[in-house]
Amino acid sequence: MDSRLTDEYRATRAGQLAAEILGKCVHCGFCTATCPTYQLLGDELDGPRGRIYLIKQVLEGQPVTARTRLHLDRCLSCRACETTCPSGVDYAHLLDIGRQVVEAKLQRPLREALPRALLKAVLPRPALFGPAVALGRALKPLLPSALADKLPSVAERRPWPETDRHPRRMLALAGCVQSALAPNINAATARVLDRLGIALFEEKKAGCCGALRQHLDDPAAACDDIRRNIDAWWPHVAAGIEAIVVTASGCGVQVRDYGHLLADDAGYAAKAQTISALCRDPSEVVAGEAARLGELLVPAERGKLAFHSPCTLQHGLKIRGVVEPLLQAAGYTLTPVADAHLCCGSAGTYALLQPALAKRLRDNKLTALNGGGPAAIATANIGCLTHLQGGSAIPVRHWIELMDEALT
Ligand code: SF4
Ligand code: SF4
């Protein structure tokens, strides 16, 4: 796809990257078939090819309208289109560029700007979000269902093992939302890795991975989050940690992108590349210890389970077919899930900002997940977990918690 970017963008790194990405798109439309919003809305502009055209038009100087922004806002950033695209179009980075240009050119009405500002201010700060969650749980019966659904009940928090008993050491991202909603996920990961001979620890000075502000079109604030995490982690990197384990696949995608996001920051670019290279999903770590895991697992029949692979795991991190055999080895019988490539509608803050579309996607996803009659659902991302649990009659768990229980 040829593009004629205006002078305003042609000389910038973002503009050059956008032109490069646009140049790869051959308009074939294969991506449209697997786009969840196109499937729901049937409008070309609510599919990847239409959105690519919209971004191209904006970068070529055509007026930015509320409709342009609406179609970009409706995108889940699920990246199913990237998996389908035969030309290797880097849609996610193009969307980031397009959204940031649109945000800069067109002021949002207060009814849109206010909730976005509130989400950006509260969600990445555990000191604010933690008490808000506690208050929300206390007032749950009084909250609107769209909000009450997002609050999981308090899960049992099992102890974190000693962090100094193995020479092999890995760092865990404590994060923001997950640490308040489901702190047992990182603790479960630490217990599983402990059994595999790896010490896992958190660095409390690190915080939100930056994805929340990145996806709410505040790249400067996102880069501040990233630099703070790099500063917090760097002494541990220098001391020789093997990996940075990120148990929410949505955050994992962001940490793996640090090198790209800080490529222009002379003081941090090299460190950001190193951090990205160290980033691991827990499934990669556990699958890499298959022999030891096999010795530890006791044969057992644990029942039927449906696995929901988050978009950030399968399309973002491109990790496919890794968690499922681990769960099977732990004794679970996995049930078939139709259209497993489709998003559940969670998508970071999407479920809060686009609740009607998110609910339709969740209903479709739960129908698919329940098709094989499972007793529970497993997933790999806190956003999917809370979103699905809000509409599910059966428990939704992080798969690492199930592995932890199988090993104890
Ligand atoms: S990221 Fe997902 S919702 Fe957005 S265009 Fe691609 S497939 Fe569609
Ligand atoms: S599948 Fe790839 S090349 Fe084809 S229209 Fe979609 S983004 Fe462009």
Short mmCIF file of C-alpha atoms and ligand atoms in Angstrom, two decimals:
data_model
loop_
_atom_site.label_atom_id
_atom_site.label_comp_id
_atom_site.label_asym_id
_atom_site.label_seq_id
_atom_site.Cartn_x
_atom_site.Cartn_y
_atom_site.Cartn_z
CA MET A 1 0.00 0.00 0.00
CA ASP A 2 1.65 3.25 -1.13
CA SER A 3 1.40 6.16 1.25
CA ARG A 4 2.21 9.85 0.90
CA LEU A 5 2.73 11.05 4.43
CA THR A 6 2.61 14.77 5.13
CA ASP A 7 5.82 16.60 6.06
CA GLU A 8 4.60 16.63 9.66
CA TYR A 9 5.08 12.86 9.87
CA ARG A 10 7.50 11.96 7.06
CA ALA A 11 10.59 12.98 9.01
CA THR A 12 9.59 11.39 12.30
CA ARG A 13 10.54 7.88 13.41
CA ALA A 14 6.84 7.09 13.96
CA GLY A 15 6.01 8.32 10.45
CA GLN A 16 8.79 6.28 8.89
CA LEU A 17 7.73 3.18 10.79
CA ALA A 18 4.11 3.75 9.74
CA ALA A 19 5.12 4.10 6.07
CA GLU A 20 7.15 0.89 6.32
CA ILE A 21 4.22 -1.00 7.87
CA LEU A 22 1.71 0.43 5.36
CA GLY A 23 4.04 -0.60 2.55
CA LYS A 24 3.68 -4.26 3.53
CA CYS A 25 -0.12 -4.33 3.36
CA VAL A 26 -1.38 -5.67 0.01
CA HIS A 27 -5.10 -5.01 0.75
CA CYS A 28 -5.90 -8.73 0.51
CA GLY A 29 -8.41 -8.59 3.39
CA PHE A 30 -7.54 -12.05 4.77
CA CYS A 31 -7.26 -10.40 8.20
CA THR A 32 -10.87 -9.23 8.08
CA ALA A 33 -12.15 -12.79 8.38
CA THR A 34 -10.59 -13.28 11.82
CA CYS A 35 -11.29 -9.83 13.26
CA PRO A 36 -13.76 -10.05 16.17
CA THR A 37 -15.12 -6.51 15.74
CA TYR A 38 -15.68 -7.01 12.02
CA GLN A 39 -17.52 -10.25 12.80
CA LEU A 40 -19.79 -8.42 15.26
CA LEU A 41 -20.36 -5.17 13.35
CA GLY A 42 -19.93 -6.15 9.69
CA ASP A 43 -18.40 -2.79 8.80
CA GLU A 44 -15.14 -2.74 6.80
CA LEU A 45 -13.98 0.18 8.96
CA ASP A 46 -14.35 -2.02 12.04
CA GLY A 47 -11.89 -4.51 10.59
CA PRO A 48 -8.10 -4.31 10.28
CA ARG A 49 -7.94 -3.38 6.61
CA GLY A 50 -10.43 -0.53 7.10
CA ARG A 51 -8.56 0.73 10.15
CA ILE A 52 -5.28 0.60 8.24
CA TYR A 53 -6.89 2.82 5.56
CA LEU A 54 -8.14 5.23 8.21
CA ILE A 55 -4.65 5.56 9.75
CA LYS A 56 -3.12 6.03 6.29
CA GLN A 57 -5.61 8.82 5.52
CA VAL A 58 -4.84 10.58 8.80
CA LEU A 59 -1.07 10.41 8.18
CA GLU A 60 -1.66 11.74 4.66
CA GLY A 61 -3.30 14.83 6.11
CA GLN A 62 -7.00 14.08 5.72
CA PRO A 63 -9.25 15.45 8.47
CA VAL A 64 -9.52 13.47 11.69
CA THR A 65 -13.16 13.01 12.66
CA ALA A 66 -15.04 11.50 15.58
CA ARG A 67 -15.88 8.56 13.29
CA THR A 68 -12.18 7.92 12.63
CA ARG A 69 -11.61 7.78 16.37
CA LEU A 70 -14.68 5.60 16.98
CA HIS A 71 -13.45 2.89 14.60
CA LEU A 72 -9.96 2.96 16.13
CA ASP A 73 -11.41 2.95 19.68
CA ARG A 74 -13.45 -0.15 18.82
CA CYS A 75 -10.30 -2.11 17.95
CA LEU A 76 -9.44 -4.57 20.73
CA SER A 77 -5.70 -4.57 19.94
CA CYS A 78 -6.15 -8.36 20.00
CA ARG A 79 -3.76 -8.85 17.06
CA ALA A 80 -5.69 -11.79 15.58
CA CYS A 81 -5.23 -9.90 12.31
CA GLU A 82 -1.44 -10.12 12.67
CA THR A 83 -1.61 -13.88 13.09
CA THR A 84 -3.74 -14.16 9.94
CA CYS A 85 -1.86 -11.67 7.76
CA PRO A 86 0.31 -13.42 5.15
CA SER A 87 2.39 -10.27 4.59
CA GLY A 88 3.61 -9.80 8.15
CA VAL A 89 1.92 -6.43 8.68
CA ASP A 90 2.84 -5.08 12.13
CA TYR A 91 -0.68 -3.88 12.84
CA ALA A 92 -0.24 -3.25 16.58
CA HIS A 93 2.53 -0.69 16.17
CA LEU A 94 0.64 1.01 13.32
CA LEU A 95 -2.46 1.22 15.51
CA ASP A 96 -0.42 2.77 18.33
CA ILE A 97 0.85 5.44 15.94
CA GLY A 98 -2.60 6.08 14.46
CA ARG A 99 -4.30 6.35 17.85
CA GLN A 100 -1.68 8.76 19.16
CA VAL A 101 -2.02 11.03 16.11
CA VAL A 102 -5.81 10.99 16.38
CA GLU A 103 -5.63 11.71 20.11
CA ALA A 104 -3.37 14.70 19.47
CA LYS A 105 -5.55 16.10 16.66
CA LEU A 106 -9.04 15.69 18.10
CA GLN A 107 -10.08 16.57 21.62
CA ARG A 108 -12.35 14.03 23.28
CA PRO A 109 -15.67 15.12 24.79
CA LEU A 110 -15.61 15.21 28.59
CA ARG A 111 -17.79 12.06 28.87
CA GLU A 112 -14.97 10.11 27.17
CA ALA A 113 -11.97 12.01 28.52
CA LEU A 114 -13.00 11.75 32.18
CA PRO A 115 -13.24 7.96 32.53
CA ARG A 116 -10.00 7.55 30.57
CA ALA A 117 -8.22 10.01 32.86
CA LEU A 118 -9.61 8.22 35.91
CA LEU A 119 -8.48 4.80 34.66
CA LYS A 120 -5.00 6.16 33.88
CA ALA A 121 -4.74 7.71 37.33
CA VAL A 122 -6.06 4.82 39.44
CA LEU A 123 -5.41 1.45 37.80
CA PRO A 124 -1.59 1.65 37.56
CA ARG A 125 -1.26 2.74 41.22
CA PRO A 126 -1.71 -0.16 43.67
CA ALA A 127 -1.80 2.36 46.56
CA LEU A 128 -5.04 3.76 45.07
CA PHE A 129 -6.38 0.70 43.27
CA GLY A 130 -5.90 -1.71 46.21
CA PRO A 131 -8.13 0.29 48.62
CA ALA A 132 -10.60 0.90 45.77
CA VAL A 133 -10.87 -2.87 45.24
CA ALA A 134 -11.38 -3.45 48.98
CA LEU A 135 -14.12 -0.79 49.04
CA GLY A 136 -15.65 -2.19 45.86
CA ARG A 137 -15.82 -5.67 47.39
CA ALA A 138 -17.54 -4.27 50.49
CA LEU A 139 -20.10 -2.41 48.36
CA LYS A 140 -20.37 -5.04 45.61
CA PRO A 141 -24.16 -5.55 45.93
CA LEU A 142 -24.69 -1.81 45.34
CA LEU A 143 -22.41 -1.48 42.29
CA PRO A 144 -23.60 -1.57 38.67
CA SER A 145 -23.19 -5.12 37.36
CA ALA A 146 -20.63 -4.04 34.71
CA LEU A 147 -18.32 -2.99 37.55
CA ALA A 148 -19.27 -5.60 40.15
CA ASP A 149 -18.56 -8.36 37.60
CA LYS A 150 -14.94 -7.25 37.42
CA LEU A 151 -14.29 -7.86 41.13
CA PRO A 152 -13.27 -11.45 41.78
CA SER A 153 -13.93 -12.79 45.25
CA VAL A 154 -10.95 -12.94 47.57
CA ALA A 155 -8.87 -16.00 46.70
CA GLU A 156 -6.85 -17.91 49.27
CA ARG A 157 -3.35 -16.44 49.33
CA ARG A 158 -0.86 -19.20 49.88
CA PRO A 159 2.65 -18.41 51.17
CA TRP A 160 5.58 -17.31 49.00
CA PRO A 161 8.55 -19.71 49.41
CA GLU A 162 11.95 -18.58 50.70
CA THR A 163 13.72 -16.67 47.94
CA ASP A 164 17.32 -17.51 48.87
CA ARG A 165 17.50 -21.27 48.61
CA HIS A 166 18.35 -21.73 44.92
CA PRO A 167 21.31 -20.38 42.95
CA ARG A 168 19.01 -20.01 39.92
CA ARG A 169 17.11 -16.73 40.36
CA MET A 170 14.37 -15.01 38.40
CA LEU A 171 12.56 -11.74 38.94
CA ALA A 172 8.76 -11.43 38.80
CA LEU A 173 6.84 -8.35 37.71
CA ALA A 174 4.56 -7.50 40.66
CA GLY A 175 2.48 -5.27 38.40
CA CYS A 176 -0.53 -3.20 39.42
CA VAL A 177 -4.04 -4.57 38.83
CA GLN A 178 -3.13 -8.23 39.34
CA SER A 179 -1.29 -7.58 42.60
CA ALA A 180 -4.51 -6.07 44.01
CA LEU A 181 -7.06 -8.47 42.49
CA ALA A 182 -5.24 -11.81 42.56
CA PRO A 183 -1.93 -11.74 44.49
CA ASN A 184 -1.92 -15.53 44.67
CA ILE A 185 -0.97 -15.81 40.98
CA ASN A 186 2.59 -14.61 41.48
CA ALA A 187 2.86 -16.55 44.75
CA ALA A 188 1.71 -19.72 42.93
CA THR A 189 4.32 -19.10 40.24
CA ALA A 190 7.00 -18.73 42.93
CA ARG A 191 5.94 -22.06 44.50
CA VAL A 192 5.96 -23.89 41.15
CA LEU A 193 9.39 -22.50 40.24
CA ASP A 194 10.67 -23.28 43.74
CA ARG A 195 9.79 -26.94 43.16
CA LEU A 196 11.71 -26.72 39.89
CA GLY A 197 14.80 -25.35 41.65
CA ILE A 198 14.37 -21.69 40.73
CA ALA A 199 13.99 -18.81 43.21
CA LEU A 200 11.45 -16.17 42.15
CA PHE A 201 11.28 -12.77 43.81
CA GLU A 202 9.60 -9.39 43.24
CA GLU A 203 11.21 -5.97 43.27
CA LYS A 204 8.79 -3.67 45.06
CA LYS A 205 10.17 -0.51 43.44
CA ALA A 206 8.86 -1.70 40.06
CA GLY A 207 5.19 -1.15 39.22
CA CYS A 208 2.80 -1.07 36.29
CA CYS A 209 4.41 -2.34 33.09
CA GLY A 210 3.12 0.75 31.24
CA ALA A 211 0.52 -1.06 29.12
CA LEU A 212 -2.43 0.72 30.73
CA ARG A 213 -1.18 4.19 29.88
CA GLN A 214 0.18 3.03 26.51
CA HIS A 215 -3.26 1.77 25.48
CA LEU A 216 -4.96 4.88 26.81
CA ASP A 217 -2.86 6.89 24.36
CA ASP A 218 -0.45 8.39 26.87
CA PRO A 219 2.91 7.14 25.57
CA ALA A 220 4.94 9.66 27.59
CA ALA A 221 3.49 8.38 30.87
CA ALA A 222 3.92 4.78 29.67
CA CYS A 223 7.61 5.46 29.00
CA ASP A 224 7.93 6.89 32.53
CA ASP A 225 6.55 3.59 33.87
CA ILE A 226 9.00 1.66 31.73
CA ARG A 227 12.03 3.71 32.82
CA ARG A 228 11.04 3.32 36.48
CA ASN A 229 10.86 -0.47 36.07
CA ILE A 230 14.18 -0.62 34.27
CA ASP A 231 15.82 1.39 37.07
CA ALA A 232 14.27 -0.89 39.69
CA TRP A 233 15.27 -4.11 37.92
CA TRP A 234 18.70 -3.15 36.66
CA PRO A 235 20.68 -4.04 39.82
CA HIS A 236 19.16 -7.54 39.66
CA VAL A 237 19.96 -7.82 35.96
CA ALA A 238 23.54 -6.83 36.75
CA ALA A 239 23.59 -9.48 39.51
CA GLY A 240 22.74 -12.15 36.93
CA ILE A 241 19.04 -13.03 37.14
CA GLU A 242 18.07 -15.55 34.47
CA ALA A 243 14.76 -14.03 33.45
CA ILE A 244 11.97 -11.58 34.25
CA VAL A 245 8.81 -13.64 34.63
CA VAL A 246 5.56 -11.86 33.78
CA THR A 247 2.51 -13.86 34.82
CA ALA A 248 -0.08 -11.68 33.05
CA SER A 249 0.38 -12.21 29.32
CA GLY A 250 -0.95 -8.69 28.64
CA CYS A 251 1.92 -7.23 30.66
CA GLY A 252 4.32 -9.71 29.07
CA VAL A 253 3.59 -8.28 25.62
CA GLN A 254 4.37 -4.81 26.92
CA VAL A 255 7.64 -5.78 28.66
CA ARG A 256 8.75 -7.63 25.54
CA ASP A 257 8.16 -4.38 23.65
CA TYR A 258 10.29 -2.19 25.96
CA GLY A 259 13.17 -2.28 23.46
CA HIS A 260 10.91 -0.91 20.73
CA LEU A 261 9.22 1.67 22.94
CA LEU A 262 12.47 3.19 24.24
CA ALA A 263 14.47 2.79 21.02
CA ASP A 264 14.88 6.59 20.77
CA ASP A 265 15.92 7.09 24.39
CA ALA A 266 19.70 7.21 24.34
CA GLY A 267 19.95 6.63 28.11
CA TYR A 268 17.67 3.58 28.18
CA ALA A 269 17.56 2.00 24.71
CA ALA A 270 20.21 -0.67 25.36
CA LYS A 271 18.86 -1.52 28.82
CA ALA A 272 15.32 -1.74 27.44
CA GLN A 273 16.51 -4.23 24.80
CA THR A 274 18.11 -6.34 27.53
CA ILE A 275 14.95 -6.29 29.65
CA SER A 276 12.83 -7.31 26.64
CA ALA A 277 15.17 -10.21 25.94
CA LEU A 278 14.90 -11.39 29.57
CA CYS A 279 11.08 -11.30 29.62
CA ARG A 280 9.43 -14.74 29.93
CA ASP A 281 5.91 -15.99 30.26
CA PRO A 282 5.75 -18.59 33.07
CA SER A 283 4.71 -21.23 30.52
CA GLU A 284 8.07 -20.85 28.76
CA VAL A 285 9.94 -21.33 32.03
CA VAL A 286 7.89 -24.31 33.23
CA ALA A 287 7.92 -26.02 29.81
CA GLY A 288 11.70 -25.62 29.78
CA GLU A 289 11.90 -27.78 32.94
CA ALA A 290 9.81 -30.65 31.55
CA ALA A 291 12.03 -33.45 32.86
CA ARG A 292 11.99 -32.18 36.46
CA LEU A 293 8.26 -31.44 36.22
CA GLY A 294 7.61 -35.01 35.07
CA GLU A 295 9.35 -36.34 38.20
CA LEU A 296 7.28 -34.11 40.47
CA LEU A 297 3.79 -34.64 39.05
CA VAL A 298 1.81 -37.45 40.61
CA PRO A 299 -0.57 -39.19 38.14
CA ALA A 300 -4.11 -38.02 38.86
CA GLU A 301 -7.43 -37.44 37.10
CA ARG A 302 -8.32 -33.83 37.84
CA GLY A 303 -11.38 -33.44 35.63
CA LYS A 304 -12.43 -31.51 32.55
CA LEU A 305 -10.94 -28.10 31.92
CA ALA A 306 -11.27 -25.54 29.11
CA PHE A 307 -8.21 -23.42 28.35
CA HIS A 308 -8.74 -19.87 27.12
CA SER A 309 -5.56 -18.68 25.45
CA PRO A 310 -5.48 -14.87 25.80
CA CYS A 311 -4.87 -12.88 22.62
CA THR A 312 -1.77 -11.46 24.29
CA LEU A 313 -0.44 -15.00 24.72
CA GLN A 314 -1.29 -16.47 21.30
CA HIS A 315 -1.16 -13.39 19.04
CA GLY A 316 1.02 -11.00 21.07
CA LEU A 317 3.71 -13.26 22.55
CA LYS A 318 3.02 -15.89 19.86
CA ILE A 319 3.07 -18.65 22.47
CA ARG A 320 0.74 -21.37 21.24
CA GLY A 321 0.29 -24.95 22.40
CA VAL A 322 2.64 -24.57 25.39
CA VAL A 323 0.26 -24.28 28.37
CA GLU A 324 -2.12 -27.01 27.21
CA PRO A 325 0.33 -29.96 27.48
CA LEU A 326 1.42 -28.74 30.92
CA LEU A 327 -2.18 -28.86 32.14
CA GLN A 328 -2.65 -32.29 30.57
CA ALA A 329 0.51 -33.52 32.29
CA ALA A 330 -0.96 -32.25 35.56
CA GLY A 331 -3.98 -34.52 35.03
CA TYR A 332 -6.57 -32.28 33.38
CA THR A 333 -8.64 -33.39 30.41
CA LEU A 334 -8.84 -30.41 28.07
CA THR A 335 -12.15 -29.86 26.34
CA PRO A 336 -12.36 -28.53 22.75
CA VAL A 337 -12.91 -24.77 22.37
CA ALA A 338 -14.35 -23.43 19.10
CA ASP A 339 -12.92 -20.23 17.59
CA ALA A 340 -10.08 -20.22 20.13
CA HIS A 341 -8.35 -17.44 18.17
CA LEU A 342 -11.09 -14.90 19.04
CA CYS A 343 -10.82 -12.31 21.81
CA CYS A 344 -12.97 -12.63 24.95
CA GLY A 345 -13.58 -8.85 24.99
CA SER A 346 -11.44 -8.01 28.00
CA ALA A 347 -8.56 -6.30 26.17
CA GLY A 348 -7.13 -4.16 28.97
CA THR A 349 -9.57 -1.33 29.68
CA TYR A 350 -11.72 -2.16 26.62
CA ALA A 351 -14.31 -3.99 28.73
CA LEU A 352 -14.83 -0.79 30.75
CA LEU A 353 -14.75 1.64 27.81
CA GLN A 354 -16.69 -0.47 25.27
CA PRO A 355 -18.93 -2.53 27.59
CA ALA A 356 -21.60 -3.51 25.03
CA LEU A 357 -19.15 -5.00 22.52
CA ALA A 358 -17.09 -6.56 25.32
CA LYS A 359 -20.16 -8.30 26.74
CA ARG A 360 -21.13 -9.76 23.37
CA LEU A 361 -17.61 -11.08 22.90
CA ARG A 362 -17.60 -12.52 26.42
CA ASP A 363 -20.94 -14.25 25.91
CA ASN A 364 -19.70 -15.81 22.67
CA LYS A 365 -16.43 -16.85 24.31
CA LEU A 366 -18.14 -18.43 27.33
CA THR A 367 -20.46 -20.38 25.03
CA ALA A 368 -17.40 -21.72 23.20
CA LEU A 369 -15.51 -22.47 26.42
CA ASN A 370 -18.47 -24.29 27.97
CA GLY A 371 -19.12 -26.35 24.81
CA GLY A 372 -17.23 -29.40 26.07
CA GLY A 373 -18.76 -29.34 29.56
CA PRO A 374 -15.68 -28.37 31.60
CA ALA A 375 -15.74 -28.04 35.38
CA ALA A 376 -13.48 -24.97 35.23
CA ILE A 377 -11.75 -22.57 32.84
CA ALA A 378 -8.03 -21.79 32.88
CA THR A 379 -6.37 -18.76 31.34
CA ALA A 380 -3.11 -16.80 31.46
CA ASN A 381 -4.03 -13.14 31.90
CA ILE A 382 -5.68 -11.34 34.80
CA GLY A 383 -7.84 -9.20 32.49
CA CYS A 384 -9.35 -12.24 30.74
CA LEU A 385 -9.73 -14.00 34.08
CA THR A 386 -11.79 -11.27 35.75
CA HIS A 387 -13.78 -10.48 32.59
CA LEU A 388 -14.73 -14.12 31.98
CA GLN A 389 -15.39 -14.81 35.67
CA GLY A 390 -17.90 -11.95 35.67
CA GLY A 391 -20.18 -13.96 33.36
CA SER A 392 -19.21 -17.51 34.22
CA ALA A 393 -21.01 -20.01 36.43
CA ILE A 394 -17.85 -22.13 36.71
CA PRO A 395 -14.52 -20.98 38.21
CA VAL A 396 -11.96 -19.18 36.03
CA ARG A 397 -8.37 -19.61 37.25
CA HIS A 398 -4.86 -18.78 36.16
CA TRP A 399 -3.31 -22.00 34.86
CA ILE A 400 -0.24 -21.60 37.11
CA GLU A 401 -2.47 -21.84 40.19
CA LEU A 402 -3.72 -25.20 38.91
CA MET A 403 -0.12 -26.36 38.38
CA ASP A 404 0.72 -25.22 41.90
CA GLU A 405 -2.15 -27.26 43.33
CA ALA A 406 -1.11 -30.29 41.26
CA LEU A 407 2.40 -30.09 42.71
CA THR A 408 1.34 -29.92 46.36
S1 SF4 B 1 -6.42 -6.03 16.60
FE1 SF4 B 1 -8.20 -7.41 16.74
S2 SF4 B 1 -10.00 -6.05 16.76
FE2 SF4 B 1 -8.25 -4.81 16.07
S3 SF4 B 1 -8.33 -4.95 13.83
FE3 SF4 B 1 -6.93 -6.60 14.50
S4 SF4 B 1 -8.26 -8.41 14.71
FE4 SF4 B 1 -9.62 -6.60 14.61
S1 SF4 B 2 -4.09 -9.60 5.72
FE1 SF4 B 2 -2.28 -8.27 5.92
S2 SF4 B 2 -1.80 -7.61 3.83
FE2 SF4 B 2 -3.91 -8.42 3.80
S3 SF4 B 2 -5.22 -6.59 4.15
FE3 SF4 B 2 -4.84 -7.53 6.16
S4 SF4 B 2 -3.04 -6.43 6.94
FE4 SF4 B 2 -3.12 -6.02 4.73
#
